[in-house]
Coordinates of C-alpha atoms and ligand atoms in Angstrom, one line a residue:
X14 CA -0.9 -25.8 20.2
X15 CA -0.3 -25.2 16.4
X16 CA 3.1 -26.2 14.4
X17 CA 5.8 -23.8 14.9
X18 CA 6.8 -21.0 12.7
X19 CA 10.3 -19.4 12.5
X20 CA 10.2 -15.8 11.9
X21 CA 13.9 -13.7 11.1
X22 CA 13.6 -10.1 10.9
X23 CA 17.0 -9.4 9.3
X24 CA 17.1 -5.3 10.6
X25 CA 15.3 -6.7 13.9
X26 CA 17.0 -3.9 15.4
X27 CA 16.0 -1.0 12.6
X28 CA 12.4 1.3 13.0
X29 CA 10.2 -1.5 10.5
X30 CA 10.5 -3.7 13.1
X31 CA 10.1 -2.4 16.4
X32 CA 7.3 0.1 15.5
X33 CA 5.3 -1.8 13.1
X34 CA 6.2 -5.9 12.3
X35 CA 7.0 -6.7 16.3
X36 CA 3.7 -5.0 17.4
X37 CA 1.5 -6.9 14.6
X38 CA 3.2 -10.3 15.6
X39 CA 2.1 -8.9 19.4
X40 CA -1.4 -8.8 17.7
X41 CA -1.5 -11.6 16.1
X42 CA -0.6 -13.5 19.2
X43 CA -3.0 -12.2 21.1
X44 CA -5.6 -13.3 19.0
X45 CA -4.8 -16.2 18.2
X46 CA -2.9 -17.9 21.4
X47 CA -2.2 -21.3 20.3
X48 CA -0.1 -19.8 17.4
X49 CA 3.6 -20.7 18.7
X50 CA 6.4 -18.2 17.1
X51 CA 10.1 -18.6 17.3
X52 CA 11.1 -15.2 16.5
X53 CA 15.1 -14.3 15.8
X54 CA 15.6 -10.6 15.3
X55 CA 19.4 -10.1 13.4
X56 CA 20.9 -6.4 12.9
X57 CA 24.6 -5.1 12.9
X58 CA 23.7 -3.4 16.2
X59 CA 25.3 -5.0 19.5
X60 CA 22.3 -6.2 21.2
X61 CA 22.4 -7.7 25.1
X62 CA 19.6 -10.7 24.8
X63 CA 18.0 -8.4 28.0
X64 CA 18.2 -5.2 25.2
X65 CA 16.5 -7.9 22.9
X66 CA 13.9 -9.0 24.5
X67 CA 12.8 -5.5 26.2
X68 CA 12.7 -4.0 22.7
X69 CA 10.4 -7.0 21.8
X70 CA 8.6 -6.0 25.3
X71 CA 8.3 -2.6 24.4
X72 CA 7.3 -3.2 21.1
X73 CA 4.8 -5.9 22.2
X74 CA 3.4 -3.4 25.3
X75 CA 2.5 -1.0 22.0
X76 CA 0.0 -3.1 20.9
X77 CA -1.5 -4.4 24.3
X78 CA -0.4 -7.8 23.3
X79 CA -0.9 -10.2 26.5
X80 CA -1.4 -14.2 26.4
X81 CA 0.7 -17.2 26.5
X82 CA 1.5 -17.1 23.0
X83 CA 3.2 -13.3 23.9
X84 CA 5.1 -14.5 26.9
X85 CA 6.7 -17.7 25.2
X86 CA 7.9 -15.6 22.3
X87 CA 9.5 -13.3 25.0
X88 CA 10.9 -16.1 27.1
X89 CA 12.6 -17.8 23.7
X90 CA 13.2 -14.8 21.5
X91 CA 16.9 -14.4 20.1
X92 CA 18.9 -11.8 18.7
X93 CA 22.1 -12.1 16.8
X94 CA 24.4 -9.5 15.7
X95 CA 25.0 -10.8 12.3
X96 CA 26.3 -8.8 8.7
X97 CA 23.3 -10.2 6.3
X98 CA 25.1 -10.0 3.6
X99 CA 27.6 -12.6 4.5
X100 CA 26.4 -16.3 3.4
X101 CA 28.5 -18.0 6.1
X102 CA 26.7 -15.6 8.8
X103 CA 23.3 -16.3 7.3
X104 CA 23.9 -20.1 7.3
X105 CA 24.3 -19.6 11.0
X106 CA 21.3 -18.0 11.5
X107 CA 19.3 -20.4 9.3
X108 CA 20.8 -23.3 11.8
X109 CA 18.9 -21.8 14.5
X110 CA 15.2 -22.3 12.5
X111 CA 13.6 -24.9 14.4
X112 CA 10.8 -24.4 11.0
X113 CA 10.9 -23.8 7.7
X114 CA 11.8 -20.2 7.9
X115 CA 9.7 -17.0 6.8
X116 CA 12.7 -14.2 6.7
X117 CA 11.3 -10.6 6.6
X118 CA 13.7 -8.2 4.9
X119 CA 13.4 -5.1 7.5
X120 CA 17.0 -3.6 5.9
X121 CA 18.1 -0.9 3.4
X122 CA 17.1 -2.3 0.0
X123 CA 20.6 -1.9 -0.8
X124 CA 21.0 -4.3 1.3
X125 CA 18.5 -6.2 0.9
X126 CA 19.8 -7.1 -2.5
X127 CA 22.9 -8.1 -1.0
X128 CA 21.6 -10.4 1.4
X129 CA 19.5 -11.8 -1.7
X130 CA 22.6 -13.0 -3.7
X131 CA 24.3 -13.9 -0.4
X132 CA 21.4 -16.3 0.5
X133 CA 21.8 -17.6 -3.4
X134 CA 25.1 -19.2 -2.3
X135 CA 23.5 -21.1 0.5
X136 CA 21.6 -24.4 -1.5
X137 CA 19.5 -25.9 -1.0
X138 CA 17.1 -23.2 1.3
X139 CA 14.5 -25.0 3.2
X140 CA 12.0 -25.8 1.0
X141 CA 9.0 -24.2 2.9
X142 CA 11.3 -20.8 3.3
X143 CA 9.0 -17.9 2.3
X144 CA 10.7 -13.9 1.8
X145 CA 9.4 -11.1 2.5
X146 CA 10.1 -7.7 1.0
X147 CA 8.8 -3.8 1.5
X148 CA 8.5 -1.0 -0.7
X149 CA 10.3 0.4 -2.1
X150 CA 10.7 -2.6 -4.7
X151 CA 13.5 -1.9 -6.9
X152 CA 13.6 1.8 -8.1
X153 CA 12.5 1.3 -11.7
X154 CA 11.5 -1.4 -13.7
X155 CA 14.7 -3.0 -14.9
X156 CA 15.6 -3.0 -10.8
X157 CA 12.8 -4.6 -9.9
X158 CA 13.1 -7.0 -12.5
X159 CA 16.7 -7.9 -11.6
X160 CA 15.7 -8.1 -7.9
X161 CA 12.7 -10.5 -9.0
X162 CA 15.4 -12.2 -11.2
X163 CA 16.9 -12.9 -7.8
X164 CA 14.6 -13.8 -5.8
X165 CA 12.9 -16.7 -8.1
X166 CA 16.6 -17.9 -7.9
X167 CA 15.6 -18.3 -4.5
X168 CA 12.2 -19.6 -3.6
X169 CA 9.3 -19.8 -6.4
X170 CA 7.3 -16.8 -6.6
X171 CA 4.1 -18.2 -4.3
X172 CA 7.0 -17.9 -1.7
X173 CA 7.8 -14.4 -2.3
X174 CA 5.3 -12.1 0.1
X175 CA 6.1 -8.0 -1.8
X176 CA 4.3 -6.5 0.9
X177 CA 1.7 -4.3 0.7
X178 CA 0.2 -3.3 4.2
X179 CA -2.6 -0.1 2.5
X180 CA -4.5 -2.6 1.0
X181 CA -5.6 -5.6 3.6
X182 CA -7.9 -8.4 3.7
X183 CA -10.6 -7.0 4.3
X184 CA -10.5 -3.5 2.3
X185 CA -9.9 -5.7 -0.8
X186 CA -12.3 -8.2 0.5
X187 CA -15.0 -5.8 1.0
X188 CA -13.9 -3.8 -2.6
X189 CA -15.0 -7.7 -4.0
X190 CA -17.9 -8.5 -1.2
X191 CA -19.6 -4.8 -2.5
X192 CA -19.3 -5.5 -5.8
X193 CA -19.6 -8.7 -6.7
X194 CA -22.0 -9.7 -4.5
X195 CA -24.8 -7.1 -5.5
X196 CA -26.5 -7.4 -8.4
X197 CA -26.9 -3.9 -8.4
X198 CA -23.5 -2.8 -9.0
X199 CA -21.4 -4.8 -10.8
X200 CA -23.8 -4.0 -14.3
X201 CA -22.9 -0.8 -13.8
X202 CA -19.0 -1.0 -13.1
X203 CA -18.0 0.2 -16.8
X204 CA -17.2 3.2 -19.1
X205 CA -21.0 2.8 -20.2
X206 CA -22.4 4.3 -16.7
X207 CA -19.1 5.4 -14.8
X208 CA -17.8 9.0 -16.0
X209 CA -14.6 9.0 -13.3
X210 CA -12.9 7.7 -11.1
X211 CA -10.5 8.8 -8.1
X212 CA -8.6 7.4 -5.9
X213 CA -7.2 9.6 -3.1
X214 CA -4.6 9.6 0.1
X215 CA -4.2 13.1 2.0
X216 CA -3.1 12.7 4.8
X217 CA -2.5 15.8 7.9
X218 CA 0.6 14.3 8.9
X219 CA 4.2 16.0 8.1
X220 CA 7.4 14.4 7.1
X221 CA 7.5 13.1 11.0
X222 CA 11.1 12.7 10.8
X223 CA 11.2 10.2 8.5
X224 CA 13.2 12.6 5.2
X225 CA 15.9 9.9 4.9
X226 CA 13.1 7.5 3.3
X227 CA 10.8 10.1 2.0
X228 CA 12.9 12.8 0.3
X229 CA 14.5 10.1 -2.2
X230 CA 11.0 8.7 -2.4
X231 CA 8.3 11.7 -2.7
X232 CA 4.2 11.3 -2.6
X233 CA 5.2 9.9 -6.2
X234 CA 6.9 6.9 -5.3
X235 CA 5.5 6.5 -2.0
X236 CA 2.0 6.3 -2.5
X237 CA 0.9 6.2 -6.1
X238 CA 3.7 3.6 -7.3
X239 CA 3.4 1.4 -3.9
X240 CA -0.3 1.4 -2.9
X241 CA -2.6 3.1 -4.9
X242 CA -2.3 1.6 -8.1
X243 CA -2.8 -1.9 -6.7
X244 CA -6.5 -0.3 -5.2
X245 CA -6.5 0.9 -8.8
X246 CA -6.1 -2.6 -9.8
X247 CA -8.6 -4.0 -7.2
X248 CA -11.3 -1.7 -8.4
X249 CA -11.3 -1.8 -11.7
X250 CA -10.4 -5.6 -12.1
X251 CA -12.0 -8.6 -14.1
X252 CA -14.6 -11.1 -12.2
X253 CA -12.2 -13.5 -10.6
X254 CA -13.7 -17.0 -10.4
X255 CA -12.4 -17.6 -6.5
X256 CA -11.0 -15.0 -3.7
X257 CA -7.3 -17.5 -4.1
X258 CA -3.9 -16.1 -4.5
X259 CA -3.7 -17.1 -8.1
X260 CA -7.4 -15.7 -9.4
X261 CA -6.8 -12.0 -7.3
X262 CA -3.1 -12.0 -8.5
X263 CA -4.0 -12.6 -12.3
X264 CA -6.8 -10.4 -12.2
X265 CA -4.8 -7.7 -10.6
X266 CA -1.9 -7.7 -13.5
X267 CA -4.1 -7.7 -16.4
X268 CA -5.3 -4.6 -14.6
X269 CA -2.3 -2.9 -14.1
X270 CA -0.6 -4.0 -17.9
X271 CA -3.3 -2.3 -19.6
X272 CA -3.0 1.0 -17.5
X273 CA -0.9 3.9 -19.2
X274 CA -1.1 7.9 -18.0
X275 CA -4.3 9.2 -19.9
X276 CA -3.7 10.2 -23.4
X277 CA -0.1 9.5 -22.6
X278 CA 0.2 13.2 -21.2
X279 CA 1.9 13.4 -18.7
X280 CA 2.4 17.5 -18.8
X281 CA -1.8 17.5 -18.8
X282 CA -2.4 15.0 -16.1
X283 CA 0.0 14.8 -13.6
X284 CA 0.8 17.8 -11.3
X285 CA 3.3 17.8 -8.0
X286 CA 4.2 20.6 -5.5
X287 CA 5.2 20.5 -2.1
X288 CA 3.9 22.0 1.0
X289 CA 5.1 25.6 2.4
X290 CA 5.1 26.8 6.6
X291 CA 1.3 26.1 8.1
X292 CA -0.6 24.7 10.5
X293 CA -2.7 21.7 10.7
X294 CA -5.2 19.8 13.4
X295 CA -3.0 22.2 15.7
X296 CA 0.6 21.8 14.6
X297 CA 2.9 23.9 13.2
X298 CA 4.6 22.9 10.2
X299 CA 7.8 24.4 9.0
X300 CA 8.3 24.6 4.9
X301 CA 9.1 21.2 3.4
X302 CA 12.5 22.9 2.1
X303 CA 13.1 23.3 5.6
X304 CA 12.0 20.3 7.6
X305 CA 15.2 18.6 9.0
X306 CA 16.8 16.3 6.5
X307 CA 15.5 17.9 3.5
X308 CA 17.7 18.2 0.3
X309 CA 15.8 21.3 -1.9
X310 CA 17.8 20.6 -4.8
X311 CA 15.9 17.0 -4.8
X312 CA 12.4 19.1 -6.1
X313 CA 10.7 16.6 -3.8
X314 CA 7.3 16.1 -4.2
X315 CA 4.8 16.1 -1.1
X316 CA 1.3 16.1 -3.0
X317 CA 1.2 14.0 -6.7
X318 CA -1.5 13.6 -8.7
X319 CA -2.0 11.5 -11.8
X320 CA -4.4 11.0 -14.3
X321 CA -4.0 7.0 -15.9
X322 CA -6.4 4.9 -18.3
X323 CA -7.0 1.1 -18.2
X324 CA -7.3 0.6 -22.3
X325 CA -9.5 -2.4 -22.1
X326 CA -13.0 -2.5 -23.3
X327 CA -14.3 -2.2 -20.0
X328 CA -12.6 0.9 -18.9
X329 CA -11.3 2.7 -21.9
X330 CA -11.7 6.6 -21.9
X331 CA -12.5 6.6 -18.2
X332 CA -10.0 9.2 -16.1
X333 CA -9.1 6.9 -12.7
X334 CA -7.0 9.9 -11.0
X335 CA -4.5 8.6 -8.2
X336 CA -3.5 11.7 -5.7
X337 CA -1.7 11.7 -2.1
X338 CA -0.2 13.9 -0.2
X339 CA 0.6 15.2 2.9
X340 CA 0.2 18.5 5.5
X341 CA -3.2 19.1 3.9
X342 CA -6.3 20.6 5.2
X343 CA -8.3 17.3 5.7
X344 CA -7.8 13.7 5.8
X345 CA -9.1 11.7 3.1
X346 CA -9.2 8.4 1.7
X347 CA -10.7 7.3 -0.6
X348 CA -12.4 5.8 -3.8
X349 CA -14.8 8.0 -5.5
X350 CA -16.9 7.3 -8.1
X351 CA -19.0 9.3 -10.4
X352 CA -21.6 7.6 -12.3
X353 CA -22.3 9.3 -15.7
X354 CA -25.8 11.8 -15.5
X355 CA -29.1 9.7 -15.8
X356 CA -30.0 9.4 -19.9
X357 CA -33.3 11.6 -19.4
X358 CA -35.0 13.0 -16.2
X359 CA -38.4 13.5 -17.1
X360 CA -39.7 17.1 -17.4
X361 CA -41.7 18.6 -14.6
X362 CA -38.5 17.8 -11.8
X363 CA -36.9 20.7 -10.4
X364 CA -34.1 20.8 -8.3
X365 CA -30.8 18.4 -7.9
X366 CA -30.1 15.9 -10.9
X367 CA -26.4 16.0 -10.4
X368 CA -24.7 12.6 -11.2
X369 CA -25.0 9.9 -8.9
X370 CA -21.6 9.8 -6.5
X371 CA -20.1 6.2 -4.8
X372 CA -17.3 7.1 -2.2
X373 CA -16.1 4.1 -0.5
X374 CA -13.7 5.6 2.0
X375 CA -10.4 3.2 3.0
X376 CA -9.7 2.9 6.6
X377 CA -11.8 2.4 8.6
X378 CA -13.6 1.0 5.7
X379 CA -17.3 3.0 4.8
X380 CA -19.2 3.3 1.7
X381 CA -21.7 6.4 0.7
X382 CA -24.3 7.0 -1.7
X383 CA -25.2 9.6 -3.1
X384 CA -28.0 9.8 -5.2
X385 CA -30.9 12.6 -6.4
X386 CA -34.1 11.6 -4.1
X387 CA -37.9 13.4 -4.3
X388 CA -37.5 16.0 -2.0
X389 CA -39.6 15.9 1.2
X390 CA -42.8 18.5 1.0
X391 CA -42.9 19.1 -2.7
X392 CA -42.3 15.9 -4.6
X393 CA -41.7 17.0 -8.1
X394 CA -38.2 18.7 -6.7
X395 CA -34.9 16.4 -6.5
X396 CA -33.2 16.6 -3.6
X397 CA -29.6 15.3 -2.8
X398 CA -29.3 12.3 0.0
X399 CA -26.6 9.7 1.3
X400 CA -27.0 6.2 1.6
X401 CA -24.2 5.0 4.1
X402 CA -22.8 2.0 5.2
X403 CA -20.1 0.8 7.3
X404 CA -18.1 -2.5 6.9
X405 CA -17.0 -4.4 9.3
X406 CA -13.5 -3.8 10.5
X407 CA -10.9 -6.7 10.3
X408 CA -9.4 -8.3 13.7
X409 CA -6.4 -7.3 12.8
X410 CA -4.5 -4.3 11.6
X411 CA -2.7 -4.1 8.3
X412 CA 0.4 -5.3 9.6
X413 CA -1.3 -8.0 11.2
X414 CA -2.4 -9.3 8.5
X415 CA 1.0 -9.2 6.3
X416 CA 2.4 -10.8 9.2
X417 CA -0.2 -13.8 9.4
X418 CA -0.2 -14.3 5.7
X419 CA 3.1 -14.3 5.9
X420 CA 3.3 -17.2 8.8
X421 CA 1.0 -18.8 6.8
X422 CA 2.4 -18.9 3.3
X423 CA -0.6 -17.3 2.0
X424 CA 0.9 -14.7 -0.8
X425 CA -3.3 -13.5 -1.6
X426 CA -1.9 -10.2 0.2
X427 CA 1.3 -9.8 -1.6
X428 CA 2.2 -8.0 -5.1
X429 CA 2.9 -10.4 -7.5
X430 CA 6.5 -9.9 -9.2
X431 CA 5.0 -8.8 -12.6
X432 CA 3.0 -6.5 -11.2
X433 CA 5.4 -4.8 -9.4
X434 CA 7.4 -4.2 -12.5
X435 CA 4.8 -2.6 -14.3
X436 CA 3.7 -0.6 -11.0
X437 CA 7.1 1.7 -12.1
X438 CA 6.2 0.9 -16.0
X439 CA 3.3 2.7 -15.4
X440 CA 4.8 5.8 -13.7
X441 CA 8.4 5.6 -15.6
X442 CA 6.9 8.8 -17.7
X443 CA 5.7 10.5 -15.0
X444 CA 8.7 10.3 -13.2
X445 CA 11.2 11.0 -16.3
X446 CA 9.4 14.1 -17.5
X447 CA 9.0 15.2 -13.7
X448 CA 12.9 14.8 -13.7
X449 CA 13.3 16.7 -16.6
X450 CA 11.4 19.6 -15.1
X451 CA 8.6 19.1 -18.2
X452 CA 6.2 19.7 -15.1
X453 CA 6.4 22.2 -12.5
X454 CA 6.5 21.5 -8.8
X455 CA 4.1 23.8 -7.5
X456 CA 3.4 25.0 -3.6
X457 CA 0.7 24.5 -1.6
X458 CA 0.3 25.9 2.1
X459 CA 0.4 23.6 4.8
X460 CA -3.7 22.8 5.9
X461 CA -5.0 23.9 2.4
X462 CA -6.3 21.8 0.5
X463 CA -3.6 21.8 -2.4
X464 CA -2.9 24.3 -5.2
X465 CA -6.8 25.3 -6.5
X466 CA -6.3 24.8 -9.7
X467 CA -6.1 20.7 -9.3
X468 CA -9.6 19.1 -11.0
X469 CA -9.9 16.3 -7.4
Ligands
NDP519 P1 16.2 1.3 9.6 O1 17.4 2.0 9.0 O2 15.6 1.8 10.8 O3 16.6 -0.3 9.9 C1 17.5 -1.0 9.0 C2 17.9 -2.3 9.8 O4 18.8 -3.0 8.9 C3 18.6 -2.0 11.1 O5 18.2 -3.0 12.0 C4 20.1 -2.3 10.7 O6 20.8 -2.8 11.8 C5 19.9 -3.4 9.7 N1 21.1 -3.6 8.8 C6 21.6 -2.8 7.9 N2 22.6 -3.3 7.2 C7 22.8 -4.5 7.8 C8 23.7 -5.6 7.6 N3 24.7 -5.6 6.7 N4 23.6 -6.7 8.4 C9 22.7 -6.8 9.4 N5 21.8 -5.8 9.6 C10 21.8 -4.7 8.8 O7 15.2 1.1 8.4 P2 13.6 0.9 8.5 O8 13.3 -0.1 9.5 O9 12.9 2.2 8.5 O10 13.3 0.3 7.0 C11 13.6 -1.0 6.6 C12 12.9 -1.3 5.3 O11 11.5 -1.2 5.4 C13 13.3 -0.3 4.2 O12 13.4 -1.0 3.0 C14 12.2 0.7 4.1 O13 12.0 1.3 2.9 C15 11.0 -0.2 4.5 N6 9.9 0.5 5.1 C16 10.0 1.1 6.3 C17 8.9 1.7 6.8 C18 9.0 2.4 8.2 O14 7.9 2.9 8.6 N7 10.1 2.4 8.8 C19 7.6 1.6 6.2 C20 7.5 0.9 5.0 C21 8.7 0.3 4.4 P3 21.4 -1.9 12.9 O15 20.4 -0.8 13.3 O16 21.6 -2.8 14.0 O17 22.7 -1.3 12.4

């Protein structure tokens, strides 16, 4: 049996936890069954350990975990009713840690910063003690700055995990496998022979209850601040020398410092509207303004798009448009990539020579070609065909994965805390001139695919 890890969910009790970190541990455990977890869940609510250790149960039933791993967590699991943001009440939970501990900030941010500058009182930390944070991370860049401030008063940074479930292991693995493992791509991964890029997250789904987090976020925040632009900054990244923490990390922010909205135009390339009554894939959806929980006056976004530039000499000039949103016609995700048209197709071709398309879809992982091919019969017409692939899928789930990275102190995963910073650099104008009403929020009818006048 492996060392044991400690793992403290402060909000064991909140929705985080029991529908997506306790399930992944589930998974992880399944998989691997001589991993041996000591896992404390703290919360303000009054928990019985029998309430405890079913919600772990329930949570652990969700994701079929089974195994001796599973049960010993269940046997030795602990909760404690505990206010985070007290030092003295922390220090008692510490005390329990039979490891060095990895604590998982499941709580309000608000709070989370709290606990942060209680945990500042308590010195020294373990020394192996590794935090974990979700989005949202800070609300702009001077609060993400401070929190960072914070946290490197802490730990150092290698022991700070900002996660970022969208983009796992192996979607950035494969992003890297794809392209710098072919000779015949990587050449070509430039503003001499790509004409566009875009990145894109519609999803069917609604607001599913969740308007407490999402109408003070918006598809904005949500997805193009928190996700995208780190697949932004896998794409369109430097040759890193190794697949290590450090190499994908540095790689990742020299990315993301050189990316700015294109032109710096934010009224010409960004757009936002929200969704109006509809159906889709058989449910009805009331208007956004009307879901439960909504706050009009807020102009909440439900669909974004922007339109940003990496100024470096690889990418300079080339649109990389970010767009998610949700109660739309189809699901789709993905990165797709228009080569620029062939220099000269000799004359005597009829037919197809439109420019050569890449769409490497994100979850479950797939990559398409699409490329003009001699047409079967009469060979001197073009013809458009699809070269497809799929990757193969993880063993675990994105949550999985934070979750083992995070057992094993492995921050490859994680935002780094520069990067996060410029993450709301990069949208600050977006979201000041949105603000200011410079751009209007449009509509868009549920199951449509988004106002038609939007070039993705
Ligand atoms: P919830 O409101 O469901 O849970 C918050 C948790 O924090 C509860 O367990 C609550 O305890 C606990 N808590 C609050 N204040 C204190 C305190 N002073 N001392 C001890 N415990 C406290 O929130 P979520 O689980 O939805 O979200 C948590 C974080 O994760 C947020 O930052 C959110 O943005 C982020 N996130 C959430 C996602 C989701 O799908 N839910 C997805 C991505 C990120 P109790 O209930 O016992 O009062």
């Amino acid at each position: 049996m492996s060392a044991t890890t400690t793992l403290i969910l402060l909000g064991g009790s909140g929705d985080l936890s029991s529908r997506l970190l306790m399930p992944a541990l589930g998974q992880l455990l399944t998989r691997q069954r001589d991993r041996h977890v000591q896992l404390i869940g703290v919360g303000s609510d009054d928990l019985s350990p029998d309430e405890w250790t079913e919600r772990v149960r329930a949570s652990f039933d969700a994701a079929d975990a089974s195994g001796e791993s599973v049960e010993t967590v269940l046997k030795e699991t602990r909760y404690e009713k505990r206010d985070v943001t007290d030092a003295e009440e922390l220090t008692a939970i510490l005390d329990m840690a039979e490891a060095d501990p990895a604590i998982y900030f499941a709580l309000p941010p608000s709070v989370t910063m709290k606990a942060c500058q209680a945990l500042e009182t308590i010195t020294p930390l373990p020394q192996g003690t590794v935090l974990a944070l979700e989005k949202p991370f800070g609300t702009d860049q001077p609060s993400a700055d401070a929190l960072n401030e914070q946290l490197l008063k802490l730990v150092p940074e290698e022991q700070v995990h900002r996660v970022d479930h969208f983009l796992g292991h192996s979607t950035v693995l494969n992003l890297l496998g794809l392209r710098f493992a072919n000779r015949v791509f990587e050449p070509l991964w430039s503003r001499d022979h790509i004409e566009k890029v875009e990145i894109v997250y519609d999803e069917q789904l609604g607001l599913e209850g969740r308007a407490g987090y999402y109408d003070n976020a918006g598809a904005l925040i949500d997805m193009i601040q928190s996700h995208l632009l780190q697949v932004l900054s896998v794409f369109a990244m430097e040759p890193p020398a190794t697949t290590d923490a450090v190499d994908l990390r540095d790689a990742k922010a020299a990315v993301l410092r050189a990316t700015h909205v294109f032109d710096d135009d934010v009224r010409a390339y960004s757009h936002r509207a929200r969704y109006t009554a509809g159906s889709v894939a058989g449910r009805d959806f009331p208007s956004y303004v009307d879901e439960e929980g909504v706050d009009p006056s807020r102009n909440t976004e439900t669909l974004a798009q922007v339109t940003f530039e990496v100024r470096n000499w690889r990418w300079a000039g080339v649109p990389f448009t970010l767009r998610s949103g949700k109660a739309l016609g189809s699901r789709r995700r993905e990165i797709q990539v228009t080569f620029l048209p062939a220099p000269h197709v000799p004359h005597g071709f009829s037919g197809s020579s439109d420019r050569d398309v890449m769409t490497i879809a994100l979850a479950p992982d797939e990559m398409s070609l699409e490329v003009n091919v001699n047409g079967p019969g009469d060979p001197w017409r073009l013809d458009r065909a699809s070269l497809e692939v799929t990757f193969g899928e993880g063993e675990l789930k994105a949550y999985g994965e934070v979750i083992e990275s995070i057992l094993d102190g492995d921050p490859s995963l994680s935002v780094r805390g520069d990067s996060a910073a410029q993450m709301w650099r990069i949208v600050a104008p977006v979201i000041e001139a949105w603000r200011s009403g410079e751009v209007p929020l449009e509509e868009y009818e549920t199951g449509s695919a988004g106002p038609g006048d939007w070039k993705v």
